[in-house]
Coordinates of C-alpha atoms in Angstrom, one line a residue:
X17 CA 0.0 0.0 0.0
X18 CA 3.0 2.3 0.8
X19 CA 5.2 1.7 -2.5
X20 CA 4.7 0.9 -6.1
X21 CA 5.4 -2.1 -7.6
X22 CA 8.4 -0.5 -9.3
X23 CA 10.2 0.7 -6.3
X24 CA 9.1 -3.1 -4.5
X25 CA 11.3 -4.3 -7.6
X26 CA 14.1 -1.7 -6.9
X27 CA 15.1 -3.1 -3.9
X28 CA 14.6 -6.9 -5.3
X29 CA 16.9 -6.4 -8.1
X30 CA 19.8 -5.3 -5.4
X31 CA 20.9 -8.7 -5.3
X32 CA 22.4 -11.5 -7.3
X33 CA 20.4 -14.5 -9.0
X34 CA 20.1 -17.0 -6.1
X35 CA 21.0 -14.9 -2.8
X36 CA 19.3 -14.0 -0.2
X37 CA 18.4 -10.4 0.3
X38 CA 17.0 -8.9 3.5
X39 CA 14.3 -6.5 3.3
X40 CA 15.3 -3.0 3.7
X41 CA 12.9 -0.2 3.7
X42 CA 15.4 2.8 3.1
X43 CA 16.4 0.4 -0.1
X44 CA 12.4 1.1 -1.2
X45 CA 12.4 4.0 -0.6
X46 CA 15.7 4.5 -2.5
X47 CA 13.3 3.0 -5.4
X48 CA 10.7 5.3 -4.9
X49 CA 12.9 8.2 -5.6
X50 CA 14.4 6.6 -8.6
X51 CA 10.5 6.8 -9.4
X52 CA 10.0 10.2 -9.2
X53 CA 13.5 11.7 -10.6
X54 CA 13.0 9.7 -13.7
X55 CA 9.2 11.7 -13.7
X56 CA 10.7 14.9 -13.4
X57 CA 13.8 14.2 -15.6
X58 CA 11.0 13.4 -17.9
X59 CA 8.9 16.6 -17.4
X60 CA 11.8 18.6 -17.7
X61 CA 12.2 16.9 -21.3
X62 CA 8.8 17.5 -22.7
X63 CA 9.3 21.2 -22.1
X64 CA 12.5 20.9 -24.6
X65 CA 11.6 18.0 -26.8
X66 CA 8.2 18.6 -27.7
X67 CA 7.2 17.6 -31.4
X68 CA 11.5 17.2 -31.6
X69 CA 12.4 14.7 -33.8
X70 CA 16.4 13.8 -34.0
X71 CA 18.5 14.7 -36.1
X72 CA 22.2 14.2 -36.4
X73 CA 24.4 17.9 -35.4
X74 CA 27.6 18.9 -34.5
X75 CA 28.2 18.1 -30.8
X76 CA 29.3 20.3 -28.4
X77 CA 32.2 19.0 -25.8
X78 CA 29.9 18.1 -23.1
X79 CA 27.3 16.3 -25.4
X80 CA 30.2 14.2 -26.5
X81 CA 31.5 13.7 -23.0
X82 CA 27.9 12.4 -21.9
X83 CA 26.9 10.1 -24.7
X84 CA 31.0 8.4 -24.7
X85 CA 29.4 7.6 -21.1
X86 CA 26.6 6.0 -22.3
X87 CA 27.4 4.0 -25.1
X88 CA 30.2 2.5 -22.7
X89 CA 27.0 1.7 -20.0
X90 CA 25.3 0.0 -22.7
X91 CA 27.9 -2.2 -23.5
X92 CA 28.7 -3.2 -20.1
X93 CA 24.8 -3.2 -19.2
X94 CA 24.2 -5.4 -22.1
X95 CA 26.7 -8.0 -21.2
X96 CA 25.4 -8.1 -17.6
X97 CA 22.1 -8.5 -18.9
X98 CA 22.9 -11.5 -21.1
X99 CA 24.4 -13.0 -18.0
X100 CA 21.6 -12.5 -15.7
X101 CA 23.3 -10.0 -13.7
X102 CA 20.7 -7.7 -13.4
X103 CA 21.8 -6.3 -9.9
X104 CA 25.3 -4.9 -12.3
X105 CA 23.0 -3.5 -14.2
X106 CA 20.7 -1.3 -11.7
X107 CA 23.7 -0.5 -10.2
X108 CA 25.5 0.9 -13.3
X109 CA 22.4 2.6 -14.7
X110 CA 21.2 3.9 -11.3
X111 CA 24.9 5.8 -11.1
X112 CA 24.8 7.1 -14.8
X113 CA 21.3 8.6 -14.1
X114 CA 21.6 10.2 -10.2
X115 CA 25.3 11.3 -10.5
X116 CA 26.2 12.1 -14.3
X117 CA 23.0 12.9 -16.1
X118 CA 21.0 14.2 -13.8
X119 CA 23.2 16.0 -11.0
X120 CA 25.2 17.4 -13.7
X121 CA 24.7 17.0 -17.2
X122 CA 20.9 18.3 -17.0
X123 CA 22.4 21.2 -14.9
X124 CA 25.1 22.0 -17.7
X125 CA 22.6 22.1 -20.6
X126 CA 20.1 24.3 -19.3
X127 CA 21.6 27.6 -20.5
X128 CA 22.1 26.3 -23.8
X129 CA 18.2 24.7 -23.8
X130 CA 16.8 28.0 -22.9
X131 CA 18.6 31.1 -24.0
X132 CA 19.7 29.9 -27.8
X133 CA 19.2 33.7 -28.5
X134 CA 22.7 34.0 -26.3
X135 CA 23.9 30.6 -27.1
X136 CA 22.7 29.9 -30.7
X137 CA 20.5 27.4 -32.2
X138 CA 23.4 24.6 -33.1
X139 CA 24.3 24.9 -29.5
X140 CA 20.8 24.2 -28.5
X141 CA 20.2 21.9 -31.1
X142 CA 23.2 19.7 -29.9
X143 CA 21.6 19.5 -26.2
X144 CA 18.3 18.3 -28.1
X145 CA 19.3 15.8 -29.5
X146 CA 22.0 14.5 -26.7
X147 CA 19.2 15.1 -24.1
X148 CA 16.7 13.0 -26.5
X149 CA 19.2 10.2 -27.1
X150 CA 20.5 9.7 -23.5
X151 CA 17.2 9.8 -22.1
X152 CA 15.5 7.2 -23.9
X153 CA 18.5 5.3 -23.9
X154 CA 18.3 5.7 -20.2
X155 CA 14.6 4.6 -19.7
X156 CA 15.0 1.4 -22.0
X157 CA 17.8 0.4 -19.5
X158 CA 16.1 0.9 -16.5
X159 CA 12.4 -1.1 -18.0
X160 CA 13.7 -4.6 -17.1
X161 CA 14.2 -3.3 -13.6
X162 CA 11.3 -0.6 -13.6
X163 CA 9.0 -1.7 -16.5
X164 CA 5.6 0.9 -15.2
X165 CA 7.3 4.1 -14.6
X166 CA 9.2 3.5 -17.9
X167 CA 5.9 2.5 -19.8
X168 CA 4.4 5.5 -18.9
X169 CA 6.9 7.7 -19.3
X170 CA 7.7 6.6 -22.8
X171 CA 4.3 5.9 -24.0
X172 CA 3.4 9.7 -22.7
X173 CA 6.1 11.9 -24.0
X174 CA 8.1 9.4 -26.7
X175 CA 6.5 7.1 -28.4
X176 CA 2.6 5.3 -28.8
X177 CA 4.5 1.7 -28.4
X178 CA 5.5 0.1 -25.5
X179 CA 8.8 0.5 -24.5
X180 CA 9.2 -3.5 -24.0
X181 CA 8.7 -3.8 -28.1
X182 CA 11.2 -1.4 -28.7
X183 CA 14.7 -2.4 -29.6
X184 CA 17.2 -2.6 -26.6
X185 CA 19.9 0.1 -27.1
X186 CA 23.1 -0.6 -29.1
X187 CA 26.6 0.8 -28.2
X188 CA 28.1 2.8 -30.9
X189 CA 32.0 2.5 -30.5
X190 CA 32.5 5.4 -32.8
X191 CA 31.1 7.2 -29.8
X192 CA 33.1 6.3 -26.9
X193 CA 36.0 9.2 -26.5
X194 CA 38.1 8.7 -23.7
X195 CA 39.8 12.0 -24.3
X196 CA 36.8 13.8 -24.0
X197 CA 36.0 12.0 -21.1
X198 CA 38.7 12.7 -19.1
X199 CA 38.7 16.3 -20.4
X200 CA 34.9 16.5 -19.0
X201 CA 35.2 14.6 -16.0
X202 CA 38.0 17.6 -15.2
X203 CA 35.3 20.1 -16.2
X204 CA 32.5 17.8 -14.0
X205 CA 35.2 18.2 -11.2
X206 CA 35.7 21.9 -11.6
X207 CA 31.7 22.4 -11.2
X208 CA 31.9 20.5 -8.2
X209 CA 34.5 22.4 -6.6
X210 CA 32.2 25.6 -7.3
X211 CA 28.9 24.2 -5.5
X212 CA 30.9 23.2 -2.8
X213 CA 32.7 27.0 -2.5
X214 CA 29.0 28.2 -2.7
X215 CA 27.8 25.9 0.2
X216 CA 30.2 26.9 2.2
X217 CA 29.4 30.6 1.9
X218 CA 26.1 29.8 2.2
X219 CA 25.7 30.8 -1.6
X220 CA 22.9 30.3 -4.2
X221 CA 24.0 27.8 -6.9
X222 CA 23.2 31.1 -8.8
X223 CA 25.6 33.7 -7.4
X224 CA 27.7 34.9 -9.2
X225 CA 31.7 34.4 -8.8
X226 CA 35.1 35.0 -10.5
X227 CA 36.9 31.8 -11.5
X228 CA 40.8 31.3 -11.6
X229 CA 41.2 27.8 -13.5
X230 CA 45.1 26.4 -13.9
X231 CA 46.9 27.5 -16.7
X232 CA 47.7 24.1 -17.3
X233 CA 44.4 22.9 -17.8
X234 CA 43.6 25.6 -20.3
X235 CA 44.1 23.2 -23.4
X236 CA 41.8 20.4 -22.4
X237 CA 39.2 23.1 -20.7
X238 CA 38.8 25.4 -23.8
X239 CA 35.9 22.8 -25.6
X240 CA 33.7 23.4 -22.3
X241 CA 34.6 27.1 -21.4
X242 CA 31.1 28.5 -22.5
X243 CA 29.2 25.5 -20.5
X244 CA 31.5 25.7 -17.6
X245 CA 31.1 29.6 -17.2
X246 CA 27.0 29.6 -17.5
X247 CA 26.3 26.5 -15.3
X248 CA 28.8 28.0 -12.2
X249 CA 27.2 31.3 -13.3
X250 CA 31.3 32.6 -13.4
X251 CA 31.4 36.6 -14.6
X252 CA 34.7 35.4 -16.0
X253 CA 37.3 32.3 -16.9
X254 CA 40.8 33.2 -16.7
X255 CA 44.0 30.9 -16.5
X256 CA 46.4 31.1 -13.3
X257 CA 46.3 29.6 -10.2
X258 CA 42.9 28.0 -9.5
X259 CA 40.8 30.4 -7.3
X260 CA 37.4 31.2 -6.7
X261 CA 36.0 34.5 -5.5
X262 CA 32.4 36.4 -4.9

């Protein structure tokens, strides 16, 4: 009476075929929050992907960083799967969305998503169709584990088929960038290191500050300067010794 079936299913797929799991209720609950970031991620999406079909673009730096991500959780999630090692595959998937696509990769795309008069279309275009891609992608990995909040969430905003006839994702190796990986996860890092400056003064996410980034990062930084300065809302980049100021 207290949880959805989905979040019941959560907690079930925590363990490996054949052992014994105890119940945990924080583990549910855990599930029931899965439940309703996947909703909002979802709402969130409409507002930008309405009547938005896909279309191959240019790619900006952190579009590329996100789907190199992916395509490498496919592959892994599809080889769990085909082993029955579903609990890998929450896992994996349940990291990718809470701590890369939704803590930070949503974040970095908003400014992009709604000011393209500032940004310019190809820049928005290229979070369309990155958002579009990495969200469905994300929903058809999570349906074996969470098949109702997936159905309705794709039947509502994506498609009028269920999501358990469509075709399960395929890694595209073309995709997968290691450079740009490790040149994002140093801009990822960076936006950390903001938030936690702001906590600490007691900050907005939104206030603004002067950032100081090392001159020997400038090189690998450069591809994600215009992201990187609207989602830590920095007046200004420069190169030096790493800093940040109010």
């Amino acid at each position: 009476e207290k949880y959805p079936a989905d979040a019941i299913r959560f907690w079930a797929s925590g363990s490996k075929l054949g052992d014994d799991q105890a119940y945990q209720e924080k583990n549910v609950h855990t599930g029931q929050k899965t439940i309703t970031k996947l909703w909002n991620a979802a709402q969130f999406s409409l507002i930008h992907l309405k009547d938005y079909k896909p279309k191959t673009v240019k790619l900006e730096a952190f579009d590329q960083w996100i789907l190199s991500k992916l395509n490498q959780i496919i592959k892994s999630s599809t080889d769990e799967i085909e082993k029955y090692e579903y609990s890998k595959l929450r896992f994996e998937v349940e990291n990718f969305f809470w701590n890369t696509f939704a803590d930070y990769y949503l974040e970095i795309i908003k400014d992009r998503l709604y000011n393209p008069d500032k940004r310019g279309s190809k820049a928005k275009e290229s979070a369309q169709y990155t958002l579009y891609i990495a969200f469905t992608t994300i929903l058809k990995l999570f349906a074996p584990i969470m098949p109702f909040i997936t159905e309705e969430i794709y039947r509502e905003y994506f498609s009028k088929t269920s999501i358990h006839a469509s075709d399960w994702p395929i890694a595209d190796s073309k995709k997968i960038n290691k450079k740009i990986e490790l040149a994002g996860d140093k801009a990822v890092q960076i936006i950390s290191e903001v938030r936690k400056f702001k906590s600490k003064n007691n900050k907005s996410l939104k206030t603004e500050i002067s950032l100081t980034l090392e001159k020997t990062d400038e090189a690998i930084i450069k591809p994600f300067l215009e992201d990187l300065k609207a989602v830590t809302f920095a007046k200004e980049i420069k190169f030096g010794k790493f800093s940040i100021s109010l």
